[in-house]
mmCIF file of C-alpha atoms and ligand atoms in Angstrom:
data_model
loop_
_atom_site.group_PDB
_atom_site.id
_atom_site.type_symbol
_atom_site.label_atom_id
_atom_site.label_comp_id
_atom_site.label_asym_id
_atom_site.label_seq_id
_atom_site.Cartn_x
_atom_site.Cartn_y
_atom_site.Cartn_z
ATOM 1 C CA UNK M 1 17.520 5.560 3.442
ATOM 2 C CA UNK M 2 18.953 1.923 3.570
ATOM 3 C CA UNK M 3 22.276 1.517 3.243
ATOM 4 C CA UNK M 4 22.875 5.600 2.826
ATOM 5 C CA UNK M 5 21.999 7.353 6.021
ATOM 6 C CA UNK M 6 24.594 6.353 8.522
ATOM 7 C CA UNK M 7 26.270 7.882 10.538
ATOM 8 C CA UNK M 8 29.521 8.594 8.348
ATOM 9 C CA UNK M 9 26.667 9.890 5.546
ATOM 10 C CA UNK M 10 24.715 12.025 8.050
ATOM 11 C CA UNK M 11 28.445 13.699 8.877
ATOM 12 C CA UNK M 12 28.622 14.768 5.264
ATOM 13 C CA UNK M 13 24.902 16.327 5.317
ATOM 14 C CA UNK M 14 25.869 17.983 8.687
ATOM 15 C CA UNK M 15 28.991 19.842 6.671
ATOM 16 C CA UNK M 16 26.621 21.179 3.764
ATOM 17 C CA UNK M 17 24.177 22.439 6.377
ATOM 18 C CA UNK M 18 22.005 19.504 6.574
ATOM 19 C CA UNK M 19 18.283 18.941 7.141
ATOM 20 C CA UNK M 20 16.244 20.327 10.378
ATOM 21 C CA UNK M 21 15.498 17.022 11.213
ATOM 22 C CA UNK M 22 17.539 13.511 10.688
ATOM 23 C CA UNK M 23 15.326 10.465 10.340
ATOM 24 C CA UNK M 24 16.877 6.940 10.691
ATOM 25 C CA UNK M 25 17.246 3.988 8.145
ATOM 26 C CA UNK M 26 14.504 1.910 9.437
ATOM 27 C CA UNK M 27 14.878 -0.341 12.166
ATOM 28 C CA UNK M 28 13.513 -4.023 11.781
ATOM 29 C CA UNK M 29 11.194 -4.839 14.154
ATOM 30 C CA UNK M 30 10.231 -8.962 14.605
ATOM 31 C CA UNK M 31 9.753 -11.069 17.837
ATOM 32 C CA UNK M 32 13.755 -11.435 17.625
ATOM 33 C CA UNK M 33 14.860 -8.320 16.583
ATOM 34 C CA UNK M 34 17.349 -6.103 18.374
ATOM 35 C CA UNK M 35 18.064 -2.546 17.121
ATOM 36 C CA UNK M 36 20.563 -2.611 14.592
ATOM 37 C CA UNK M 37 23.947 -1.730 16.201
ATOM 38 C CA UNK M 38 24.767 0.549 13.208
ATOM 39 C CA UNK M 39 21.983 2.802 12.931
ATOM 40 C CA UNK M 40 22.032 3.120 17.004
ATOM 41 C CA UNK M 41 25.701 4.616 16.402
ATOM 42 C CA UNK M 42 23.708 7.109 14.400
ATOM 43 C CA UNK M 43 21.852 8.615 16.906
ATOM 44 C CA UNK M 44 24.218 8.059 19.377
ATOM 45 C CA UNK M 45 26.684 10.380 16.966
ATOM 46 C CA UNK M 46 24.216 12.805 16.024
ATOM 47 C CA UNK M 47 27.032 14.890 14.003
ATOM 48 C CA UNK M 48 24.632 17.940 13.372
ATOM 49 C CA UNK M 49 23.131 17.900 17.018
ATOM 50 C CA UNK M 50 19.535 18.329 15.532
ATOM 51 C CA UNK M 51 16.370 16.527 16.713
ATOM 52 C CA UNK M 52 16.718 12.696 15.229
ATOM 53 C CA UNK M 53 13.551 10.625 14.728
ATOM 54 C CA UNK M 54 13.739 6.439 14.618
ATOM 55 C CA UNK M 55 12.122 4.828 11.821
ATOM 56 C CA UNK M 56 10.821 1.120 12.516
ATOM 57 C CA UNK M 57 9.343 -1.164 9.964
ATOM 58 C CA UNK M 58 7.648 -4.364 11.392
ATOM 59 C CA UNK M 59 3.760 -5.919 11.685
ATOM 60 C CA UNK M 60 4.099 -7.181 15.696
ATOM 61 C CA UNK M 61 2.522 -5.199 17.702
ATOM 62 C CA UNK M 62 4.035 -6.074 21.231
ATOM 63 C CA UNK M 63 7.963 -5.728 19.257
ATOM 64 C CA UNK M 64 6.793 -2.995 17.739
ATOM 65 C CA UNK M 65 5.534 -1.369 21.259
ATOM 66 C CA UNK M 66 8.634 -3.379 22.619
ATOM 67 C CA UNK M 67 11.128 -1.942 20.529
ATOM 68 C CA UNK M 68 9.948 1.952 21.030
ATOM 69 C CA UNK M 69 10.155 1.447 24.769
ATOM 70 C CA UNK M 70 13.858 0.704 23.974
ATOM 71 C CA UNK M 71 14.590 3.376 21.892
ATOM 72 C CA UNK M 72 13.098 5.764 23.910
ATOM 73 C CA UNK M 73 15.713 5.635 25.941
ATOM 74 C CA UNK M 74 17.939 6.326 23.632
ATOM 75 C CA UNK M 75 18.541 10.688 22.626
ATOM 76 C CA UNK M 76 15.564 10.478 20.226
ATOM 77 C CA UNK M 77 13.088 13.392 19.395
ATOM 78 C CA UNK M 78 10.789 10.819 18.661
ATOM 79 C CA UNK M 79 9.196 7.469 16.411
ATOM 80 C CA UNK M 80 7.996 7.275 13.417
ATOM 81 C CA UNK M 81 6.365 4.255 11.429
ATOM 82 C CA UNK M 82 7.245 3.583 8.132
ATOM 83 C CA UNK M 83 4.163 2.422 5.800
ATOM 84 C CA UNK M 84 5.861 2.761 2.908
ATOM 85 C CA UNK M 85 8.991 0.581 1.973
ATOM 86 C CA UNK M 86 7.972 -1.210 -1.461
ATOM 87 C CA UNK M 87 10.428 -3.736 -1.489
ATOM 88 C CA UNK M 88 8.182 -7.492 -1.927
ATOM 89 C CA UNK M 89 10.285 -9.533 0.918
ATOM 90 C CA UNK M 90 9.252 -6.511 3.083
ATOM 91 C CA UNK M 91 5.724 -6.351 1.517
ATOM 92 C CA UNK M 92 5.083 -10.055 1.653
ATOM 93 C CA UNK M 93 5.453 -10.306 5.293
ATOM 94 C CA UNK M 94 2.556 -7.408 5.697
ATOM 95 C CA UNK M 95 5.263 -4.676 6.672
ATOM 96 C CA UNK M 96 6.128 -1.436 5.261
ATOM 97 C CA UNK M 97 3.941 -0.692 2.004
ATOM 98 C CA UNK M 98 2.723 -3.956 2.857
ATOM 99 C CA UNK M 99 0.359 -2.850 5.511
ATOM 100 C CA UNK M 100 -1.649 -0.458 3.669
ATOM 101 C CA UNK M 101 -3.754 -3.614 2.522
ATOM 102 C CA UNK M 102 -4.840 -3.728 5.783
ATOM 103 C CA UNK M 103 -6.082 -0.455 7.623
ATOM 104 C CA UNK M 104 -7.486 -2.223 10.508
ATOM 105 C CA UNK M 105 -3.746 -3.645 11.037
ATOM 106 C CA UNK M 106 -3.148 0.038 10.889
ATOM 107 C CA UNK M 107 -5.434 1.409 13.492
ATOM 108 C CA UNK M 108 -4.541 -1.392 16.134
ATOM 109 C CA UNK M 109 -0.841 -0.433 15.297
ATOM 110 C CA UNK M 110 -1.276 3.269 15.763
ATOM 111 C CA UNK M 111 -3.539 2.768 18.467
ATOM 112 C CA UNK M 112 -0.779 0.927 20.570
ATOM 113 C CA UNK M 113 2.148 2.690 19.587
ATOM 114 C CA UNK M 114 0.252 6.252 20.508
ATOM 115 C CA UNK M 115 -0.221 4.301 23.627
ATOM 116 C CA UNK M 116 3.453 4.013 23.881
ATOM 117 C CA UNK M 117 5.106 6.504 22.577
ATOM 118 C CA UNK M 118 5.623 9.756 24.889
ATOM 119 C CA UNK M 119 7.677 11.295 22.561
ATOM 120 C CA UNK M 120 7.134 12.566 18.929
ATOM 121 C CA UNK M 121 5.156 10.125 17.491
ATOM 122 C CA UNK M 122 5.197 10.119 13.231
ATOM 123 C CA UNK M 123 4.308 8.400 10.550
ATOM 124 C CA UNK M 124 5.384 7.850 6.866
ATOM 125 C CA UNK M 125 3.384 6.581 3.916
ATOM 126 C CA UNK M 126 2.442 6.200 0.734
ATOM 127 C CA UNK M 127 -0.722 6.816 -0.708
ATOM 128 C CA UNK M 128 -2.014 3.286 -0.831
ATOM 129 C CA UNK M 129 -0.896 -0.128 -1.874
ATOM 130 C CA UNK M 130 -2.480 -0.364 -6.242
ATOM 131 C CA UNK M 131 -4.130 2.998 -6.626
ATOM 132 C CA UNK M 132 -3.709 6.834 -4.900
ATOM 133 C CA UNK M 133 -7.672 6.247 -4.486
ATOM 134 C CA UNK M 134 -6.997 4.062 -1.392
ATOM 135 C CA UNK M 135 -5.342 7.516 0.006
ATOM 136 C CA UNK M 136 -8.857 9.080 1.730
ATOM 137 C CA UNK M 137 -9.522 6.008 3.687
ATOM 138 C CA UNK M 138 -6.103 6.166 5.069
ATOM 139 C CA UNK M 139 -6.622 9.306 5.699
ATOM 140 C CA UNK M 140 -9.015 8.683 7.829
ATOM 141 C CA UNK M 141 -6.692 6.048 9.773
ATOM 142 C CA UNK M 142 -4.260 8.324 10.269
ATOM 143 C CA UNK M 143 -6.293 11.014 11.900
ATOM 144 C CA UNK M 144 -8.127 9.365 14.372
ATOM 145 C CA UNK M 145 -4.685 8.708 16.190
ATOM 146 C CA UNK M 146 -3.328 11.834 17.121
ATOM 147 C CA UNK M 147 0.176 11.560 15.674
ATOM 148 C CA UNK M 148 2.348 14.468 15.597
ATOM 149 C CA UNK M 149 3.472 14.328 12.101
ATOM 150 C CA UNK M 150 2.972 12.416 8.577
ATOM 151 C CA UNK M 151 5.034 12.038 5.589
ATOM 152 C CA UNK M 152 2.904 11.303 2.316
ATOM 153 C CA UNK M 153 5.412 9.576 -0.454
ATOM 154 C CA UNK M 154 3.087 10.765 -3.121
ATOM 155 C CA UNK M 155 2.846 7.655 -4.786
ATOM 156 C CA UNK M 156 1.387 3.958 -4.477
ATOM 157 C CA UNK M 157 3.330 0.717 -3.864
ATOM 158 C CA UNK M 158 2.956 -0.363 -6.939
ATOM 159 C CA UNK M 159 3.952 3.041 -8.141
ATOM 160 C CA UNK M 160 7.925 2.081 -6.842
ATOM 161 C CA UNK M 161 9.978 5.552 -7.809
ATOM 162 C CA UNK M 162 8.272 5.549 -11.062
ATOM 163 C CA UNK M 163 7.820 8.924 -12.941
ATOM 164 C CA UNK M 164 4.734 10.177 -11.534
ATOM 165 C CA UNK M 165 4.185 12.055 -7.925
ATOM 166 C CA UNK M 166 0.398 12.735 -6.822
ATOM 167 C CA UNK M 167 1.294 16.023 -4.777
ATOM 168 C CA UNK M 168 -2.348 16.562 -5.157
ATOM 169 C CA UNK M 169 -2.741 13.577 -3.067
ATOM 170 C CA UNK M 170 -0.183 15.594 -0.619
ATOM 171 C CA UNK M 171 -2.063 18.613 -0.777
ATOM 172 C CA UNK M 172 -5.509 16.387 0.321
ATOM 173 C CA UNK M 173 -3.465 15.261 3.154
ATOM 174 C CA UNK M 174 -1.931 18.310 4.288
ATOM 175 C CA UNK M 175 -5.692 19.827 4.474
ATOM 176 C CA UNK M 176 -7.083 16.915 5.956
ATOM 177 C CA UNK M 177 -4.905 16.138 8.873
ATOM 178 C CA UNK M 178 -4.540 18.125 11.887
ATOM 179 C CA UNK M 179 -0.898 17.381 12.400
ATOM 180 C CA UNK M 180 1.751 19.159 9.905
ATOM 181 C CA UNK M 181 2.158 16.809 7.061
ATOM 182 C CA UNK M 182 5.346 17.155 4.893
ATOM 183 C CA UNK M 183 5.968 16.477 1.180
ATOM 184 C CA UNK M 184 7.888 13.861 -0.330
ATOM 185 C CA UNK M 185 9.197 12.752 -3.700
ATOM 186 C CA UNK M 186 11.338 14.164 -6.462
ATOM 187 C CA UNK M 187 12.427 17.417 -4.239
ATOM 188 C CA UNK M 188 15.490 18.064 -5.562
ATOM 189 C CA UNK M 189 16.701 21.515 -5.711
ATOM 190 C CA UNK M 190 15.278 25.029 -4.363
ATOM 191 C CA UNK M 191 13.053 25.423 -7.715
ATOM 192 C CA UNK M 192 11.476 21.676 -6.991
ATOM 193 C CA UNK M 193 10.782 22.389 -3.607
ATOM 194 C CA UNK M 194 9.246 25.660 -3.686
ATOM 195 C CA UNK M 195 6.726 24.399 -6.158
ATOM 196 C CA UNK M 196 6.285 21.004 -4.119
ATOM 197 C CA UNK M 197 5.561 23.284 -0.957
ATOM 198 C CA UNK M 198 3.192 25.535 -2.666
ATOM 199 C CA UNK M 199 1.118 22.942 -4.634
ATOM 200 C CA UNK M 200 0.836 20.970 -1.629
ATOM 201 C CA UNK M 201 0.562 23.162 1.112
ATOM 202 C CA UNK M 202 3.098 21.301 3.214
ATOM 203 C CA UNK M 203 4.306 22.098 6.517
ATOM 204 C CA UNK M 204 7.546 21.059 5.252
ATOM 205 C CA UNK M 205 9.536 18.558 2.961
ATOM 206 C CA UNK M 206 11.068 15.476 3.341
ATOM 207 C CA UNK M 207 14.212 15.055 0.786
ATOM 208 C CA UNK M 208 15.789 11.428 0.458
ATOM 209 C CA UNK M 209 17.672 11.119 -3.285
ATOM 210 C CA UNK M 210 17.673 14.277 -3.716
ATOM 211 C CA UNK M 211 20.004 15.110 -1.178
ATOM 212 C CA UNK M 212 22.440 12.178 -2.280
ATOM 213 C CA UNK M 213 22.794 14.128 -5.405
ATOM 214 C CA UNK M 214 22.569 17.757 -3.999
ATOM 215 C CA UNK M 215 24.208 17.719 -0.547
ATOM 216 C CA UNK M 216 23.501 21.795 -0.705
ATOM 217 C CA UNK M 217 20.022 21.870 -0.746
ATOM 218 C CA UNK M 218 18.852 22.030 2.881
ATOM 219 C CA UNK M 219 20.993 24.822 2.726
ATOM 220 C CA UNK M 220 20.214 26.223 -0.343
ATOM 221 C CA UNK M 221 16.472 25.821 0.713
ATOM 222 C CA UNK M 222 16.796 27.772 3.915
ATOM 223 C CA UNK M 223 18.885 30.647 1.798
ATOM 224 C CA UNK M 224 15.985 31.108 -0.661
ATOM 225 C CA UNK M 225 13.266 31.288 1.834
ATOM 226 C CA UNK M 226 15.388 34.007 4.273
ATOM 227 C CA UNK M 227 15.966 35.702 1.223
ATOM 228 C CA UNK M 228 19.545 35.222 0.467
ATOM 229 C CA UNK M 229 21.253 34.076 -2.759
ATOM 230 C CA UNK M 230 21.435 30.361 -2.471
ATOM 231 C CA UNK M 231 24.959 28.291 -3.725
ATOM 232 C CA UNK M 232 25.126 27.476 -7.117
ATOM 233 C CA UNK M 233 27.488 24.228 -7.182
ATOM 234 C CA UNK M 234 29.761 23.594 -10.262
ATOM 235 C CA UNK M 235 30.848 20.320 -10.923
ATOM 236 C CA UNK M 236 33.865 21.037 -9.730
ATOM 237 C CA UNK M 237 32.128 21.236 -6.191
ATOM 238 C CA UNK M 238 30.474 18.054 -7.484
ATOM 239 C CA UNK M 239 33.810 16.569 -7.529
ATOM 240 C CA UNK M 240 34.986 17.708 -4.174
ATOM 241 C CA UNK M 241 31.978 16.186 -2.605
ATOM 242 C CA UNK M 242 32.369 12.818 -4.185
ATOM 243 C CA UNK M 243 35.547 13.012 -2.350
ATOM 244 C CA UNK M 244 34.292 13.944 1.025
ATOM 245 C CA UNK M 245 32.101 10.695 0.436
ATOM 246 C CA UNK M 246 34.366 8.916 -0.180
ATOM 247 C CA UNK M 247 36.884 10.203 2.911
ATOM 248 C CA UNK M 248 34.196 9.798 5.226
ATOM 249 C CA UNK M 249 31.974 6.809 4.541
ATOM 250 C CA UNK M 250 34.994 4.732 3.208
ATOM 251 C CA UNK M 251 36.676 3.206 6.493
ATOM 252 C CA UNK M 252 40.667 2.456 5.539
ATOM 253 C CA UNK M 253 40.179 -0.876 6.781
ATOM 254 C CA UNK M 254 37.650 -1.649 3.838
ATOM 255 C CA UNK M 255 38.441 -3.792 0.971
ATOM 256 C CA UNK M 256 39.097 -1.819 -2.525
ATOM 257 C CA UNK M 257 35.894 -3.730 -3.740
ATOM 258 C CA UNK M 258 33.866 -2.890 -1.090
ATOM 259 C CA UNK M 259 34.791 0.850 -0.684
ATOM 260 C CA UNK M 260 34.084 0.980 -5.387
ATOM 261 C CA UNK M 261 30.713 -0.725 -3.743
ATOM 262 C CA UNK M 262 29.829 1.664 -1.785
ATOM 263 C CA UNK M 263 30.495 4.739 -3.759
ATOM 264 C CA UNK M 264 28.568 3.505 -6.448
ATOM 265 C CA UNK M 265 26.000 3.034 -4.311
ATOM 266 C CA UNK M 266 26.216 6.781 -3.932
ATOM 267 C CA UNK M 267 27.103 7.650 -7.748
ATOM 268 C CA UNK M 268 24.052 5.735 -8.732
ATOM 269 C CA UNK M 269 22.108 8.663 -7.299
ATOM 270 C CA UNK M 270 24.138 11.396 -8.686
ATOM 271 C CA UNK M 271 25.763 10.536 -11.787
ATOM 272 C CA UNK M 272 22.680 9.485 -14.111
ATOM 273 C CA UNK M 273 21.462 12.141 -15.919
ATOM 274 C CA UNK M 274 24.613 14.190 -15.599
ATOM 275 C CA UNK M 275 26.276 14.643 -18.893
ATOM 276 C CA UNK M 276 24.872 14.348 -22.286
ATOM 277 C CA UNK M 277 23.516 10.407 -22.947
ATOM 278 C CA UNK M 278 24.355 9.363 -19.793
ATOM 279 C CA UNK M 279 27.854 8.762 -20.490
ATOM 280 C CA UNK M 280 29.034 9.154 -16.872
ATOM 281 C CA UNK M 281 27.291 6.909 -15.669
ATOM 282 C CA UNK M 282 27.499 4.452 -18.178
ATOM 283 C CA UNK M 283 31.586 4.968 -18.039
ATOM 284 C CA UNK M 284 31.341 4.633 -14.178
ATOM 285 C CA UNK M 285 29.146 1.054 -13.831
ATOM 286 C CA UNK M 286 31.877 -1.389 -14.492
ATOM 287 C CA UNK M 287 34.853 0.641 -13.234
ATOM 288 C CA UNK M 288 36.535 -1.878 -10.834
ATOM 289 C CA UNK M 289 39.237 0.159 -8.775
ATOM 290 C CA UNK M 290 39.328 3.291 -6.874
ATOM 291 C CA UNK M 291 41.489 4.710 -9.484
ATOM 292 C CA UNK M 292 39.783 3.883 -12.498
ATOM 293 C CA UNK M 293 35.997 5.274 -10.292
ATOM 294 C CA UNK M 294 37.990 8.472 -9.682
ATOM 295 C CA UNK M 295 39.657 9.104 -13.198
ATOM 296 C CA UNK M 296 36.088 9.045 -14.275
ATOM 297 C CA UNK M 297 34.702 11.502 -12.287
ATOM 298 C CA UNK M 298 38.062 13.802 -12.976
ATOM 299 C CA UNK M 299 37.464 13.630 -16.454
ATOM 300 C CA UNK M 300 33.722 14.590 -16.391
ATOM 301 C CA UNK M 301 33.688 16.696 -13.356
ATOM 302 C CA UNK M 302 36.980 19.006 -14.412
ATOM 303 C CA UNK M 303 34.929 22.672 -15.575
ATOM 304 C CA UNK M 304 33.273 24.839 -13.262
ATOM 305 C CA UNK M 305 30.361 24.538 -15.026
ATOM 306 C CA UNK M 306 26.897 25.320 -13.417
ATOM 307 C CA UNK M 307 25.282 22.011 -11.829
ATOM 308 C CA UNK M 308 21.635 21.208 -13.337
ATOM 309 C CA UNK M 309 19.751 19.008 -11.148
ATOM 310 C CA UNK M 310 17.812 17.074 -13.791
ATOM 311 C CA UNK M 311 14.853 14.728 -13.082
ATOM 312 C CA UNK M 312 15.517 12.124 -10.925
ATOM 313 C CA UNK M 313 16.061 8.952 -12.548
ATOM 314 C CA UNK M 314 13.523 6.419 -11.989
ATOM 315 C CA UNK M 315 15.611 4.550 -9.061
ATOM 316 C CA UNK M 316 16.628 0.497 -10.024
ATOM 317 C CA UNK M 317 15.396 -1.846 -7.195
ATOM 318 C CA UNK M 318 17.911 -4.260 -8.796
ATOM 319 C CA UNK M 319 20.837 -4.994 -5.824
ATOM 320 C CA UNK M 320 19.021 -2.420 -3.246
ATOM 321 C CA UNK M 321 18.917 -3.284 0.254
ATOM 322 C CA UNK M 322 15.389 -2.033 1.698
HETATM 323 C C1 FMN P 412 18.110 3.427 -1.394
HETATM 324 C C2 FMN P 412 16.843 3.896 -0.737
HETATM 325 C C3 FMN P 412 16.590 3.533 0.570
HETATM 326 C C4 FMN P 412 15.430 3.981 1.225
HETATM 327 N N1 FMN P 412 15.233 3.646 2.527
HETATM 328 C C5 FMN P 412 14.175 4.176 3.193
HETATM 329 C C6 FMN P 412 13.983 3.965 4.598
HETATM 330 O O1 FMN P 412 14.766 3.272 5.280
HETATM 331 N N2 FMN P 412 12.912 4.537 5.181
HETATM 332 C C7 FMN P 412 12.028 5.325 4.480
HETATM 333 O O2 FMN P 412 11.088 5.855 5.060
HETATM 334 N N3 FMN P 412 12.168 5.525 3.162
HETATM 335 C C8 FMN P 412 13.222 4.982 2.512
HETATM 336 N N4 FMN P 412 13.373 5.231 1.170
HETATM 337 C C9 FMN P 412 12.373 6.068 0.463
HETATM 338 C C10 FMN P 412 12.782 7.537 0.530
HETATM 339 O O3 FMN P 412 12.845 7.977 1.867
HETATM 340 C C11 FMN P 412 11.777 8.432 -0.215
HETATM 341 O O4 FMN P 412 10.513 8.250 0.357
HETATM 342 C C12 FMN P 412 11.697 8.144 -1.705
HETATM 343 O O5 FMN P 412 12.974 7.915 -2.261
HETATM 344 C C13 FMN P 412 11.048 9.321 -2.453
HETATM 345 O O6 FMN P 412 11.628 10.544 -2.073
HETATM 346 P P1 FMN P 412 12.881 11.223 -2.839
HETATM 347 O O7 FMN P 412 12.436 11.476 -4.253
HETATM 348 O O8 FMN P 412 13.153 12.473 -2.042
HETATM 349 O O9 FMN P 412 14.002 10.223 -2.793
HETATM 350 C C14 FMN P 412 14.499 4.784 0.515
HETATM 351 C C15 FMN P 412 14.748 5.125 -0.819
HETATM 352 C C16 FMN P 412 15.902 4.697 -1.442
HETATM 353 C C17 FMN P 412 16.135 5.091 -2.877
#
């Protein structure tokens, strides 16, 4: 995710157990782009020593074929393509969710980049650009290429993080393709994903805000299906995550505003929702020092009480970097 999966955020996952597989923050791909130094450090890093797949967003084919020579030679498992980012600047220049107006753009991209790519070579998407009825002719796209793996964000561009998820869009995919196709949106605890996997058939899930919020779940994931007791986080644990966040994305050379920046970029994805009438959230949005940001969380996070992982909200676009 932009802006959240760095490397300092990827250490945290690692420490909770972490997913199988990290994927990147995309990569921009133009005629003058240059992989951005900070999500090279990333895979360079690779804190949990897992297999790491490179995102890249971009329309141009020869950067696009360009830019996955390069990173090739970099300690990747593989590539993958993102068809899915929503954000307009990204859409208006045919990229991302932008692209899936355009499935011939599609094919000569996939074609190429299959061409290209020795390793691992994945996509993610959405299910179409206005309506999850574009979905079967993408389909169709996708699986005349021969890529190893595809992501289905179970809803449309135009869809953003709104309320609804089309797993049964998913579970069309995941019969459809030959490739394992894993599950996305709104997995966000073991009772979530367990009914994502089954209704969809999915080789396996891909978690994004979920994990912001529930930094256990890979691990609590893996417990259930091995038949163990998974953790049951309190607040209190809550608590003593924000501050791991906080001690490892927040460099001691950062400003005071930037480092109350960044954890609310963070807190946006795990406070809403959590107390009754979203008072934590609405105490933490104008808090302007560390001090004030923490005293908050103290006084809401202080009882052991069991964690519910409610609904996701639907996420703001407002200020969001994608
Ligand atoms: C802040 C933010 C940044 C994101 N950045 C990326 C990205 O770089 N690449 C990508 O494939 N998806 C990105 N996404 C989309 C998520 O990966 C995911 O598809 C979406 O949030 C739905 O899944 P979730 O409910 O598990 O979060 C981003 C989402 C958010 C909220």
């Amino acid at each position: 995710m932009q802006d959240i999966t760095d490397a300092p955020f990827w250490r945290v996952m690692t420490r909770y157990g972490g997913p199988d597989v990290y994927y990147t923050e995309y990569f921009r791909v133009h005629q003058d782009s240059r992989p951005e130094r900070h999500i090279l450090a990333a895979i360079e890093e690779n804190p949990a020593r897992r297999p790491v797949i490179a995102q890249m967003i971009g329309q141009d084919i020869p950067s696009l074929v360009r830019t996955a020579e390069w990173l090739q030679k970099r300690a990747i498992a593989g590539i993958d393509l993102n068809l899915g980012c929503p954000a307009p600047i990204v859409c208006r220049k045919e990229a991302g969710g932008g692209l899936l107006r355009n499935l011939p753009k599609i094919d000569a991209i996939l074609r190429e980049l299959r061409g290209a790519v020795h390793l691992q070579f994945t996509v993610k998407t959405r299910l179409g650009y206005d309506r999850p009825e574009e979905f079967p002719a993408l389909l169709d796209v996708f699986c005349a290429h021969a890529i190893d793996a595809l992501t289905v964000h179970g809803r449309t561009v135009r869809e953003m993080y709104g309320p609804v998820v089309h797993y049964d869009a998913i579970a069309k995919a995941a019969a459809t393709m030959p490739c394992p196709v894993f599950a996305n949106g709104n997995v966000r605890d073991v009772d979530s994903a367990r009914r994502i996997t089954e209704i969809t058939g999915a080789a396996g899930l891909m978690i994004g805000r979920g994990a912001i919020r529930n930094p256990w779940i890979f691990q609590q994931i893996r417990d259930a299906a091995e038949g163990r007791e998974p953790f049951a986080p309190t607040r209190v644990d809550l608590r003593a995550y924000i501050e791991v966040l906080h001690r490892e994305t927040c460099a001691s050379a950062m400003r005071e505003e930037g480092q109350v920046g960044k954890m609310k970029k963070y807190l946006g994805h795990i406070a809403p929702g959590l107390g009754g009438e979203d008072t934590f959230w609405r105490e933490l949005r104008p808090a302007l020092t560390l001090r004030e940001l923490f005293a908050i969380c103290d006084r809401h996070l202080a009882e052991p009480l069991p964690l519910d992982m409610p609904v996701l909200p639907e996420t703001q676009m407002v200020g969001m970097m994608m």
